[in-house]
Coordinates of C-alpha atoms in Angstrom, one line a residue:
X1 CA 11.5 -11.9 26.0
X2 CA 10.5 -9.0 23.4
X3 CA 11.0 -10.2 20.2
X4 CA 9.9 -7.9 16.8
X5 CA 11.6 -9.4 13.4
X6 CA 11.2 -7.6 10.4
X7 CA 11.1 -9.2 6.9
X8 CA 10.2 -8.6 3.1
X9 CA 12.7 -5.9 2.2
X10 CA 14.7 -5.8 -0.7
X11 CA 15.8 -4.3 -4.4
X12 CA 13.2 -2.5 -6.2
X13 CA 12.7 -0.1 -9.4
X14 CA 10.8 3.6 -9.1
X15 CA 7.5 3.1 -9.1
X16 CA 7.6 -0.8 -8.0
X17 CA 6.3 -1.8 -4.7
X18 CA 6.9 -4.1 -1.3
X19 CA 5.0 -5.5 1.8
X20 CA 7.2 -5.5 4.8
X21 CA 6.5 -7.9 7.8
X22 CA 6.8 -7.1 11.7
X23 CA 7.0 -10.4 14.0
X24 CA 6.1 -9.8 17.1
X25 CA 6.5 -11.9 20.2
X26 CA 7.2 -11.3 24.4
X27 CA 4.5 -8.9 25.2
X28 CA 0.9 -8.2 24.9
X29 CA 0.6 -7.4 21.2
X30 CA -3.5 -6.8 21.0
X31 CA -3.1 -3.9 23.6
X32 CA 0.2 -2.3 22.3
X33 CA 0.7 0.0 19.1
X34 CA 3.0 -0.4 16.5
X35 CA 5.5 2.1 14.7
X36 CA 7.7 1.9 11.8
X37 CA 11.0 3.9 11.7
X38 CA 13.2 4.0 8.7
X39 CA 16.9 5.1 8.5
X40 CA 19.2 5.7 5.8
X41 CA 23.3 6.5 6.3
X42 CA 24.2 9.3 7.6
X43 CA 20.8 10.8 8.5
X44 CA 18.1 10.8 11.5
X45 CA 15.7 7.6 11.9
X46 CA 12.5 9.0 11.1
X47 CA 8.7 8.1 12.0
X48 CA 7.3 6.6 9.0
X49 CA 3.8 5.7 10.2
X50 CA 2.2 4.5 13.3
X51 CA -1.1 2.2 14.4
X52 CA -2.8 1.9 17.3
X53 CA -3.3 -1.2 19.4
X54 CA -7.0 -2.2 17.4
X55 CA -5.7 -1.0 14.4
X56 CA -8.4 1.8 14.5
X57 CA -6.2 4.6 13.9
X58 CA -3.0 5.6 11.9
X59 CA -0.7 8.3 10.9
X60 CA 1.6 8.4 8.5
X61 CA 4.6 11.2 7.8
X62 CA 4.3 13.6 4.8
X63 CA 6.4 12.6 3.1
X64 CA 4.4 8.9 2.6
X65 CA 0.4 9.9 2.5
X66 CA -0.8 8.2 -0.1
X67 CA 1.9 5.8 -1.3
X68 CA 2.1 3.8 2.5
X69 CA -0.4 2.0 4.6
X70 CA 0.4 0.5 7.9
X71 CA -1.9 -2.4 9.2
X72 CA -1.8 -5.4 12.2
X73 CA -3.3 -9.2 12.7
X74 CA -3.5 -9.0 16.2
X75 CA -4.5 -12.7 15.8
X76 CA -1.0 -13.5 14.3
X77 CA 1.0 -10.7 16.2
X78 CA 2.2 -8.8 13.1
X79 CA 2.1 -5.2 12.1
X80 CA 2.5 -5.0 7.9
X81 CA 3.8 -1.9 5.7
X82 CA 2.4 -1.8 2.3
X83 CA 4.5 0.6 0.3
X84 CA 3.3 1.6 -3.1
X85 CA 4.7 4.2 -5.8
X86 CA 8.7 3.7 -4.0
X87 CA 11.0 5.9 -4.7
X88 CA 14.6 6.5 -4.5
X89 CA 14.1 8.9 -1.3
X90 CA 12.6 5.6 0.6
X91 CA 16.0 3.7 0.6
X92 CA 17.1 2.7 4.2
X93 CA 16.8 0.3 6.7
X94 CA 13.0 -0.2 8.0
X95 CA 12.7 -1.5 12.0
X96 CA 9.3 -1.7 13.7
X97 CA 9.4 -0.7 17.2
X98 CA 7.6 -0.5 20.5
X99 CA 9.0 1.4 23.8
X100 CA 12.6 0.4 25.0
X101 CA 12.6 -2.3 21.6
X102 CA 13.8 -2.1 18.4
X103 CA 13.8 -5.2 15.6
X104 CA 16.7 -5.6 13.5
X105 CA 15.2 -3.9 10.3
X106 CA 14.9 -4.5 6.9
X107 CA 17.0 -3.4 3.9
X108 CA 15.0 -1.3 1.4
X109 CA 16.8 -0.1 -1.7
X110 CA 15.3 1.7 -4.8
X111 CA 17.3 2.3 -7.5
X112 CA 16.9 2.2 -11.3

């Protein structure tokens, strides 16, 4: 059974910063990659960065280069989202995700 938790989200000021956590569990983690998708009300999830199965190569959207860096354990079976320099335009809820699966996600608010 595929299983992909997501934890460490939460209330932050401009500028402050958070580590999210991915969980993973059911499948073959060491040979999969890893996304994270974020979402906010009323507008399209949106590919926020992605890693491949050794970890070997990323990409990130625009709109995070520099600020976000997406790395994995494949000895624990979790992907991590280090997000520096937050802004107000990151607030949403954060889900890691692998074909056909999508976690629960993770509240990220910014807000002075």
């Amino acid at each position: 059974q595929v299983r992909l938790v997501e934890s460490g989200g939460g209330l932050v000021h401009p500028g402050g910063s958070l580590r999210l956590s991915c969980a993973a569990s059911g499948f073959t983690f060491s040979t999969t990659s890893m996304r994270w998708y974020r979402q906010a009300p009323g507008l399209e999830r949106e590919l926020v960065a992605y890693i491949s199965s050794t970890g070997g190569s990323t990409t990130y959207a625009d709109s995070v280069k520099g600020r976000f860096t997406i790395s994995r354990d494949n000895a624990k079976n979790m992907v991590f989202l280090q997000m520096n320099n937050l802004k107000p335009e990151d607030t949403g809820v954060y889900l890691c995700w692998i074909p056909n699966y999508w976690g629960q996600g993770t509240q990220v608010t910014v807000s002075s």
